[in-house]
Short mmCIF file of C-alpha atoms and ligand atoms in Angstrom, two decimals:
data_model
loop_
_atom_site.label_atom_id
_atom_site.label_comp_id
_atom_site.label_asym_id
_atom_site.label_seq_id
_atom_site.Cartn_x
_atom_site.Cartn_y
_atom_site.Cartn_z
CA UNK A 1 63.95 177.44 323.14
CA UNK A 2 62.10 173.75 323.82
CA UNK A 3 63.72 170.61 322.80
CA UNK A 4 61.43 170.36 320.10
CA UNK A 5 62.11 173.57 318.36
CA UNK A 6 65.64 172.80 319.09
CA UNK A 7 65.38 169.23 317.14
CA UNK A 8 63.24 171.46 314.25
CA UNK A 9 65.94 173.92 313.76
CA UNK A 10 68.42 170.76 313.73
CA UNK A 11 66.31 169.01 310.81
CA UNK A 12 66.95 171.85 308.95
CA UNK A 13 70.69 172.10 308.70
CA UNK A 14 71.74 170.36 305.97
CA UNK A 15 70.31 172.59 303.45
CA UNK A 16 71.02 175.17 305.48
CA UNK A 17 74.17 176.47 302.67
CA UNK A 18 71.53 177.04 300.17
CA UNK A 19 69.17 178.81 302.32
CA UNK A 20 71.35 181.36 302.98
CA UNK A 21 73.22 182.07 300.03
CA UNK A 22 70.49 182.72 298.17
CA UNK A 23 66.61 183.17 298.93
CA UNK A 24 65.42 181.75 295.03
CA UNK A 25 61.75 182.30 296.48
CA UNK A 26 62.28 186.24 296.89
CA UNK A 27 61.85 188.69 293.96
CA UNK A 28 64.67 190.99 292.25
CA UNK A 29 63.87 194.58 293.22
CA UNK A 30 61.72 196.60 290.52
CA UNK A 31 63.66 198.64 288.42
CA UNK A 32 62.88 202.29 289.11
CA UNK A 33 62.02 202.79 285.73
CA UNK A 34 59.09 200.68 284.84
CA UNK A 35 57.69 201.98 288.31
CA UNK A 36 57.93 205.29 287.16
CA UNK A 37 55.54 204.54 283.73
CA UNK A 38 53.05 202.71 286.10
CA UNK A 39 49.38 203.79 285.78
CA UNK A 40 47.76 203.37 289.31
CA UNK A 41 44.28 203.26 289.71
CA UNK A 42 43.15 205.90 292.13
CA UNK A 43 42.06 202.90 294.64
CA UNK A 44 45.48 201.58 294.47
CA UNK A 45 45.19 198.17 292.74
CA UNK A 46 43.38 196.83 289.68
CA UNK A 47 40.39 194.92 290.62
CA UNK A 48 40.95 191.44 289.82
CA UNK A 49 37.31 190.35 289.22
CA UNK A 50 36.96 192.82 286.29
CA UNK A 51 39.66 190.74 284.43
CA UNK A 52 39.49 187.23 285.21
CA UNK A 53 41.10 186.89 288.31
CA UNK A 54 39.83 185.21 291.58
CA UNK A 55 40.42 186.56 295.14
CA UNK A 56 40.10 183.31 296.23
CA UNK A 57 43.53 181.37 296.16
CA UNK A 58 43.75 178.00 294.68
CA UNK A 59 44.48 175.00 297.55
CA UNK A 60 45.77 172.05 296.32
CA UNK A 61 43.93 168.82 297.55
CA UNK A 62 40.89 169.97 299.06
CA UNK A 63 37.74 168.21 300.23
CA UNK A 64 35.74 168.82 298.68
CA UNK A 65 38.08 169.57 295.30
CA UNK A 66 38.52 173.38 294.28
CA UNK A 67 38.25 175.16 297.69
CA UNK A 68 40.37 178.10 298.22
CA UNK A 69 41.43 180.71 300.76
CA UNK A 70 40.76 184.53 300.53
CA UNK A 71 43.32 187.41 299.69
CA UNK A 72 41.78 189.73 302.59
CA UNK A 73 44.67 192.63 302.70
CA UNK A 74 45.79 194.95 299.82
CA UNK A 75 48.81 196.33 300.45
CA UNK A 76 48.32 199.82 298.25
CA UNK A 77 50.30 200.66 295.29
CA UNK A 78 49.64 204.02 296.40
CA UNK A 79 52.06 203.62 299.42
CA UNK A 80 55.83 204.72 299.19
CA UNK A 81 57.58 203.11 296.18
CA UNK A 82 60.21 202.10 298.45
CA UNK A 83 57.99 199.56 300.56
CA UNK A 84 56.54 198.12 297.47
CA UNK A 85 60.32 196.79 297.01
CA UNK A 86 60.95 192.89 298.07
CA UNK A 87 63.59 193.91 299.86
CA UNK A 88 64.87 193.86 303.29
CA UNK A 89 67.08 196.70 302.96
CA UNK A 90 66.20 200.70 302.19
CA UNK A 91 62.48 200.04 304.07
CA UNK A 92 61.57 197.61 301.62
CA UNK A 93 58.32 195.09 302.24
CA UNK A 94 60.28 192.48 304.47
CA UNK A 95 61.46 195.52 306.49
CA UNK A 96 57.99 196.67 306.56
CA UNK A 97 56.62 193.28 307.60
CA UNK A 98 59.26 192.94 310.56
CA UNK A 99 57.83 196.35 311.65
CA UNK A 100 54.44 194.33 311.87
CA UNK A 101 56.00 191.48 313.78
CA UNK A 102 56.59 189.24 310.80
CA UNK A 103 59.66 187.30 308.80
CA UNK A 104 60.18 185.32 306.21
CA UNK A 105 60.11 181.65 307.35
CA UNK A 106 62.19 179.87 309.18
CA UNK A 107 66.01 179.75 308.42
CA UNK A 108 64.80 180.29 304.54
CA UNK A 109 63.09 176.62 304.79
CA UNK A 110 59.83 176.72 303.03
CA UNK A 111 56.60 174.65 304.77
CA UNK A 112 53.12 174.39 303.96
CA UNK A 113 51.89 173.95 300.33
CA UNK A 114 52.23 176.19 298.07
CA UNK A 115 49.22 178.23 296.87
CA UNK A 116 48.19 179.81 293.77
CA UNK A 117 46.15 183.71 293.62
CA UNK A 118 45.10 185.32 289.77
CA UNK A 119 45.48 188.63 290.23
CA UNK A 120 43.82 189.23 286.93
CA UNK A 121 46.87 191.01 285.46
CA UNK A 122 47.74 188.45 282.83
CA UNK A 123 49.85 186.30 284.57
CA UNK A 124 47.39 183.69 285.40
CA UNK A 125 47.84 181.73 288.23
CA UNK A 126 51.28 181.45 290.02
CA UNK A 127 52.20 180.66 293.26
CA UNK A 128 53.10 183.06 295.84
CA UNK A 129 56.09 185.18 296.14
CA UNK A 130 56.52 183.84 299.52
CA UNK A 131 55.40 182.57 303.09
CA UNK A 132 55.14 185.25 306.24
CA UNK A 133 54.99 184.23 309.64
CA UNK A 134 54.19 185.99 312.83
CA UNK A 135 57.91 186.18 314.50
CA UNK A 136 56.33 185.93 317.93
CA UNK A 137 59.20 188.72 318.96
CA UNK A 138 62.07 187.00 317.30
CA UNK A 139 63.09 188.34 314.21
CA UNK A 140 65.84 185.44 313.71
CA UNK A 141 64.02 182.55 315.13
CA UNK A 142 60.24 183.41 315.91
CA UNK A 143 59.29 181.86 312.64
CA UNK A 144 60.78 178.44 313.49
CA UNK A 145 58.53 178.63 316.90
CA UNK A 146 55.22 179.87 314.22
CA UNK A 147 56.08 176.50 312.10
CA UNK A 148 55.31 174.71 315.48
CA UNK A 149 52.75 175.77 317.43
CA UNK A 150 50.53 177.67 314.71
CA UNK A 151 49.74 181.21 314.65
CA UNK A 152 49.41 184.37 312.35
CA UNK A 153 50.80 183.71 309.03
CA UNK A 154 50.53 184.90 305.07
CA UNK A 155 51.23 184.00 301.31
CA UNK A 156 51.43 186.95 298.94
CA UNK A 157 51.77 187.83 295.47
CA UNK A 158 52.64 191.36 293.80
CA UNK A 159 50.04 192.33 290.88
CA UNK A 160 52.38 192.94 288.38
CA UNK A 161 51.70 191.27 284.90
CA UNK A 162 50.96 193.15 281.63
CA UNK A 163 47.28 193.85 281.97
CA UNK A 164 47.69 195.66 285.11
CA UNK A 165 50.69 196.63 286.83
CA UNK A 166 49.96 198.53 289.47
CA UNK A 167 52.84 197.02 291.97
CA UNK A 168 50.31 196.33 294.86
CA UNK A 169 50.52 193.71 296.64
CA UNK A 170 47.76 190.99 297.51
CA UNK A 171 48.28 189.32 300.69
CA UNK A 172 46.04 185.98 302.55
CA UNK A 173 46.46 185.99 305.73
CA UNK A 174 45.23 183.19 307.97
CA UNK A 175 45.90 181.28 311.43
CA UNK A 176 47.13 178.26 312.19
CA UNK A 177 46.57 175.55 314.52
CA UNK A 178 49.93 173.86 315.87
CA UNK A 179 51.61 171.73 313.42
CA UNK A 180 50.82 168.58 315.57
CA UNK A 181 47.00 169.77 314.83
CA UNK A 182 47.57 169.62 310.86
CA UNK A 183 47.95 172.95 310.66
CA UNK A 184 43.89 173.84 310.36
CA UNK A 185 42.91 177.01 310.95
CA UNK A 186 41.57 178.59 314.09
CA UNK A 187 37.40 179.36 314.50
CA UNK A 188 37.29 182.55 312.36
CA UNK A 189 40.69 182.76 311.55
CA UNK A 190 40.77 184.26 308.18
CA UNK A 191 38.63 187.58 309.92
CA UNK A 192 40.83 187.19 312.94
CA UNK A 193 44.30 187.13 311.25
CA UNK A 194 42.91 189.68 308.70
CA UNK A 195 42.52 191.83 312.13
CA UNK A 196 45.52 191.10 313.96
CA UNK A 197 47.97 192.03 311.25
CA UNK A 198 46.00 195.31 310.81
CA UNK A 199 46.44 196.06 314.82
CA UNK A 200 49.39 195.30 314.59
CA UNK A 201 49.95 197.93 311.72
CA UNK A 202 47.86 200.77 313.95
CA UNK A 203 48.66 199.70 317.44
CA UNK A 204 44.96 199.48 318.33
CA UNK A 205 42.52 196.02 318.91
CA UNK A 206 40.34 195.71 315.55
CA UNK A 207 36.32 194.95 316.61
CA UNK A 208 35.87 192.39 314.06
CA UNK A 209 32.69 191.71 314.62
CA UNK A 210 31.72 195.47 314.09
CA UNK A 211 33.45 195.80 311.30
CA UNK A 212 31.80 197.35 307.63
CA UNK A 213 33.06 198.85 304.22
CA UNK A 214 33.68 202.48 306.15
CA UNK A 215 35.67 201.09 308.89
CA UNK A 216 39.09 202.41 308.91
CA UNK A 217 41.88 202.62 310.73
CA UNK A 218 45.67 204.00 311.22
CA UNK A 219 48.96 203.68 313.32
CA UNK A 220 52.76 203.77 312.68
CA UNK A 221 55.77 201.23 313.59
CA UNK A 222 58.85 200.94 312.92
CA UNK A 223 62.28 198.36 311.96
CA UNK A 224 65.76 199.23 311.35
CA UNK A 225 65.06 202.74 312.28
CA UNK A 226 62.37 202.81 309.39
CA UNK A 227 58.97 204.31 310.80
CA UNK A 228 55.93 203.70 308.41
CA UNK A 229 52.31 204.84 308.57
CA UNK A 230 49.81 202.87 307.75
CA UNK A 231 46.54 204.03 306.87
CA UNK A 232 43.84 201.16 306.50
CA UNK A 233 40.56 201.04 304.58
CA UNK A 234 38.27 198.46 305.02
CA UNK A 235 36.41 197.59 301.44
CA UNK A 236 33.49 195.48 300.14
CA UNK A 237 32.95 193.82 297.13
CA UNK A 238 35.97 192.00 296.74
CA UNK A 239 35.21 188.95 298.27
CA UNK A 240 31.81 187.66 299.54
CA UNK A 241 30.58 187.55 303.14
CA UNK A 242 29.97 183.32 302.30
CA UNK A 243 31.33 179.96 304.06
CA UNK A 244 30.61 178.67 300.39
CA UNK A 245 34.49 177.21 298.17
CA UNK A 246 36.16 178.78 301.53
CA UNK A 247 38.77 176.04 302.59
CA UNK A 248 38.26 174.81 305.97
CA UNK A 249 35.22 176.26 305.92
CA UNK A 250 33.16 174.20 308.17
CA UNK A 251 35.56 174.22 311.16
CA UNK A 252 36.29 178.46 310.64
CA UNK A 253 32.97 178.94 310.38
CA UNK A 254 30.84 177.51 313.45
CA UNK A 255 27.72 178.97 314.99
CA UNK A 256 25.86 180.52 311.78
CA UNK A 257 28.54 182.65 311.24
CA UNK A 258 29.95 182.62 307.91
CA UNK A 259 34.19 181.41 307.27
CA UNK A 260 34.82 185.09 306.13
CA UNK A 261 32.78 188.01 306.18
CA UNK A 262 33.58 189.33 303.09
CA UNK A 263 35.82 192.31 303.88
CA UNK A 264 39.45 193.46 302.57
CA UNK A 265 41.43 195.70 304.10
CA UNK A 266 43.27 197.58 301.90
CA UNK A 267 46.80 199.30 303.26
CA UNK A 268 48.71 202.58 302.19
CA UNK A 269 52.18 202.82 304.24
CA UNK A 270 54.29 205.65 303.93
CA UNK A 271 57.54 205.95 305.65
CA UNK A 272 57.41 208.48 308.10
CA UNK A 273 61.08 208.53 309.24
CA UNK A 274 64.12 207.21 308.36
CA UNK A 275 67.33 206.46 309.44
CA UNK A 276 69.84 209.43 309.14
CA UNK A 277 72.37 209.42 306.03
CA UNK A 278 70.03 206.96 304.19
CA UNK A 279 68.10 208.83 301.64
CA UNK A 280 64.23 209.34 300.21
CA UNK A 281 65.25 208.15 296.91
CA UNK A 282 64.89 204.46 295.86
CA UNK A 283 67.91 202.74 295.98
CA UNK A 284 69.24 201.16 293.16
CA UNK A 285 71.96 199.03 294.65
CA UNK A 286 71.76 195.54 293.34
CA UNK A 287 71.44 193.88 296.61
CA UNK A 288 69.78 190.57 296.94
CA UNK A 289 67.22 190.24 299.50
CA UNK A 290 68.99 188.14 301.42
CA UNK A 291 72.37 188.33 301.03
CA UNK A 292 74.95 187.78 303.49
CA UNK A 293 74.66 190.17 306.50
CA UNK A 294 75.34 190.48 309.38
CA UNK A 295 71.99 188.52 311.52
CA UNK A 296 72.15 186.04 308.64
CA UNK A 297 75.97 185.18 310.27
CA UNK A 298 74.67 185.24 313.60
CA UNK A 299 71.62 182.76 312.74
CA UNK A 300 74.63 180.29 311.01
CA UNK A 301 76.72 180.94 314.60
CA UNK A 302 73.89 179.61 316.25
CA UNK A 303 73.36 176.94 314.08
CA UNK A 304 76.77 175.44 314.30
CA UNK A 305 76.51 175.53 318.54
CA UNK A 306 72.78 174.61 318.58
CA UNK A 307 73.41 170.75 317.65
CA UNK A 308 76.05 170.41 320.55
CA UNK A 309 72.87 171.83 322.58
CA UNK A 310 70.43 169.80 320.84
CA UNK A 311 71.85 166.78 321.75
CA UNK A 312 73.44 167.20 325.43
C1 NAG B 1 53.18 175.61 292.33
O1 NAG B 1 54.17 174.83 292.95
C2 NAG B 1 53.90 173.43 292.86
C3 NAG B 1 54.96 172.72 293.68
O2 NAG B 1 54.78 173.05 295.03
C4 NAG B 1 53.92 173.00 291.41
O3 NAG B 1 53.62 171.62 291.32
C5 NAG B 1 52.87 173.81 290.66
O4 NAG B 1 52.94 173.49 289.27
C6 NAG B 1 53.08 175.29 290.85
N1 NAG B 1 51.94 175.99 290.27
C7 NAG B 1 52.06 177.06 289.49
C8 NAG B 1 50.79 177.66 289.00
O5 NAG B 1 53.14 177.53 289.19
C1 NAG B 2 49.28 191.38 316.85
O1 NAG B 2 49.40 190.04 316.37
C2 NAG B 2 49.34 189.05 317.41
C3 NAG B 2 49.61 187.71 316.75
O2 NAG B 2 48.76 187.46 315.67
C4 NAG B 2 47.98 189.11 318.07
O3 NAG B 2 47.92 188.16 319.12
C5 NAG B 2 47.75 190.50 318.63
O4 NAG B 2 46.43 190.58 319.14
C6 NAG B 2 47.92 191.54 317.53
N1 NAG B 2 47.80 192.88 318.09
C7 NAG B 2 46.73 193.64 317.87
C8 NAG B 2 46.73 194.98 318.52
O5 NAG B 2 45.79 193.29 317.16
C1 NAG B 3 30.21 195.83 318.64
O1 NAG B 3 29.02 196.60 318.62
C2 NAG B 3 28.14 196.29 319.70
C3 NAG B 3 26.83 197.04 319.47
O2 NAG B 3 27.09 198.34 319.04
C4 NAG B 3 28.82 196.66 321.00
O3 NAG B 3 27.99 196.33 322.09
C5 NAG B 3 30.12 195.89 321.13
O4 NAG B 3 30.83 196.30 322.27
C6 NAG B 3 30.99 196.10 319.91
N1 NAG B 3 32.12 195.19 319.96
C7 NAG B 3 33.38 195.60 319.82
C8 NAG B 3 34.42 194.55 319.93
O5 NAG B 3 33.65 196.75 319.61
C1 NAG B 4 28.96 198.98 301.65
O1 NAG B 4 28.13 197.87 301.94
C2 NAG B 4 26.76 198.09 301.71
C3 NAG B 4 26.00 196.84 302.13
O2 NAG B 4 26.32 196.50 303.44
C4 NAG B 4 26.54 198.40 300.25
O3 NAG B 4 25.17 198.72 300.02
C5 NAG B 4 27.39 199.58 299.82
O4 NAG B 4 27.29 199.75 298.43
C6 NAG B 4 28.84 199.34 300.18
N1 NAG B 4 29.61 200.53 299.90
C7 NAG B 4 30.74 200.49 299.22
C8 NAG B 4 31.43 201.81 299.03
O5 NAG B 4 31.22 199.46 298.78
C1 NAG B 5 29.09 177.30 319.33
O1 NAG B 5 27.92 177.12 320.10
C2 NAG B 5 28.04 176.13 321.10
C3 NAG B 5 26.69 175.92 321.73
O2 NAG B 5 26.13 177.18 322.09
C4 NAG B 5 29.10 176.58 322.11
O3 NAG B 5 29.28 175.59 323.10
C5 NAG B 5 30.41 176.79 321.39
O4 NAG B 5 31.36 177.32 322.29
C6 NAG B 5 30.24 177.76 320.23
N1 NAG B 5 31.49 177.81 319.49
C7 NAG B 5 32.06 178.95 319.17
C8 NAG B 5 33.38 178.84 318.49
O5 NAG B 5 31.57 180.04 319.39
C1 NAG B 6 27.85 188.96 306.95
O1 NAG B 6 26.59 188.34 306.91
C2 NAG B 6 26.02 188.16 308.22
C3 NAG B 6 24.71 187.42 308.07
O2 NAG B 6 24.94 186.20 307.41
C4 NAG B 6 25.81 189.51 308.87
O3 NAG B 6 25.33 189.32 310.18
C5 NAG B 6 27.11 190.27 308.92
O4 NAG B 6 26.88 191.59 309.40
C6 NAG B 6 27.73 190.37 307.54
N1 NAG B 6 29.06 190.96 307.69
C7 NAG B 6 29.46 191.97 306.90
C8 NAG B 6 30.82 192.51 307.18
O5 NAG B 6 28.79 192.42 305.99
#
């Protein structure tokens, strides 16, 4: 760890009691009830643009005013109930995302501005559920090192409000220059990180530029002795293949090309295998997402040694 991620992690301690007794930035799980009434479209999520949404988030402070980022991955309502579930435990989503390579930021600490995505369900806009950051191999303390020197991360929101439930979940992914940069994004890094996460889903490189509304892909991984397959479907019409109210736009997009090509991909993840004695049925154990556990006591044994470290 560098002396500067070191002094980072240090800054962060004295909120640290709150950050781990409770995650207020995570959702309860979904009672297994109103999944059970859900009515899914057959594409797996409502289309937002047919009912006032946006897949463009909205950025606050912009230059020019009103620029936004896209939602470019769909995680499908039509995958397992079970990973649709902000959870860490039973296979939920964070499980799910650590089998990608991603956790929830670092030590619970939330960066970056907040955005807000209308998902066209009759919510209007909120903010999202919460930031995702490439863990760079590190489950515990990857995120800390993302914060710093940039990379793959994403804000999501679950499309769950009255006018159309379907429990999907709409993800914007970009990447990020080092902190000490401002924390733009990279040249084409909406496509790229778009790409990335979904290679990381299938275990293959994804030809970005080569990329059209019949390109799909799939792969498995696995966490916590969860394996999931992923089955990816790249779809048009969502967004637009434009640089135009695309923040950053004139530094993503260079060369003629446009900031985003227009493209989501849209995910269905099943669970393939999981560990034995734990059961196919959704669990309805009232645990919070991030209760105490056992890495969450090993992050807070490394916190209490790490300022001794820090400052010899
Ligand atoms: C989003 O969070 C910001 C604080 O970061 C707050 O000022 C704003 O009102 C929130 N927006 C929505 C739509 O909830
Ligand atoms: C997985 O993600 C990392 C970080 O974003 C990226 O460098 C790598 O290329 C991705 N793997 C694949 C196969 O796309
Ligand atoms: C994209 O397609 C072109 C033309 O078919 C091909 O030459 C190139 O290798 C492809 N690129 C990738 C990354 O697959
Ligand atoms: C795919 O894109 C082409 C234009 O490139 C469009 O004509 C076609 O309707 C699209 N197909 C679907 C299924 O969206
Ligand atoms: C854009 O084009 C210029 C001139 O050809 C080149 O030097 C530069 O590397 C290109 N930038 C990117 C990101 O492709
Ligand atoms: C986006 O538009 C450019 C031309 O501006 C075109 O070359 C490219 O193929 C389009 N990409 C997609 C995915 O439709």
């Amino acid at each position: 760890m560098s002396l500067a991620s070191a002094l980072f992690l240090f800054s962060c301690i004295p909120s640290l009691c709150a950050a781990v007794s409770s995650d207020p930035r995570g959702l309860p799980p979904d009672p297994l009830s109103r999944r059970a009434s859900k009515s899914i479209p057959s594409q797996g999520y409502y289309d937002p643009l047919q009912t006032g949404g946006d897949m463009l988030t909205q950025v606050p402070d912009t230059f020019p005013a009103g620029l936004g980022e896209p939602i470019n991955v769909i995680l499908s309502a039509n995958s397992d109930a079970a990973v649709l579930v902000d959870q860490q435990s039973n296979g939920g989503l964070r499980n799910y995302y650590q089998s990608l390579g991603f956790s929830s930021e670092c030590l619970g600490q939330h960066s970056g501005s907040d955005q807000a995505a209308n998902l066209g369900d009759g919510n209007g806009y909120k903010n999202e559920t919460a930031v995702i950051r490439w863990d760079y191999g590190d489950p515990a303390f990857g995120t800390c090192t993302e914060t710093i020197e940039g990379g793959n991360h994403f804000r999501y929101w679950v499309q769950n409000g009255p006018n159309a439930d379907s429990g999907a979940i709409f993800m914007a992914l970009s990447y990020e220059k080092p902190i000490a940069l401002g924390h733009d994004i990279i040249v084409n890094g909406y496509n790229l990180a778009r790409d990335w996460l979904i290679g990381n889903a299938t275990g293959q490189a994804i030809p970005t530029a080569n990329l059209t509304n019949s390109s799909s892909y799939s792969g498995s991984t696995s966490a916590d002795g969860y394996s999931y397959q992923t089955s990816v479907q790249y779809v048009s019409g969502l967004l637009q293949n434009t640089s135009d109210g695309i923040n950053h736009y004139l530094t993503v997009g260079v060369n003629g090309s446009n900031a985003i090509d227009g493209l989501v991909a849209v995910m269905e993840v099943h669970i393939s295998a999981r560990p034995a004695g734990t059961s196919s049925a959704l669990s309805m154990r009232p645990t919070a997402p991030w209760s105490w556990n056992l890495p969450t006591l090993l992050n807070l044994g490394v916190l209490l040694i790490l300022p001794l470290f820090a400052l010899s």
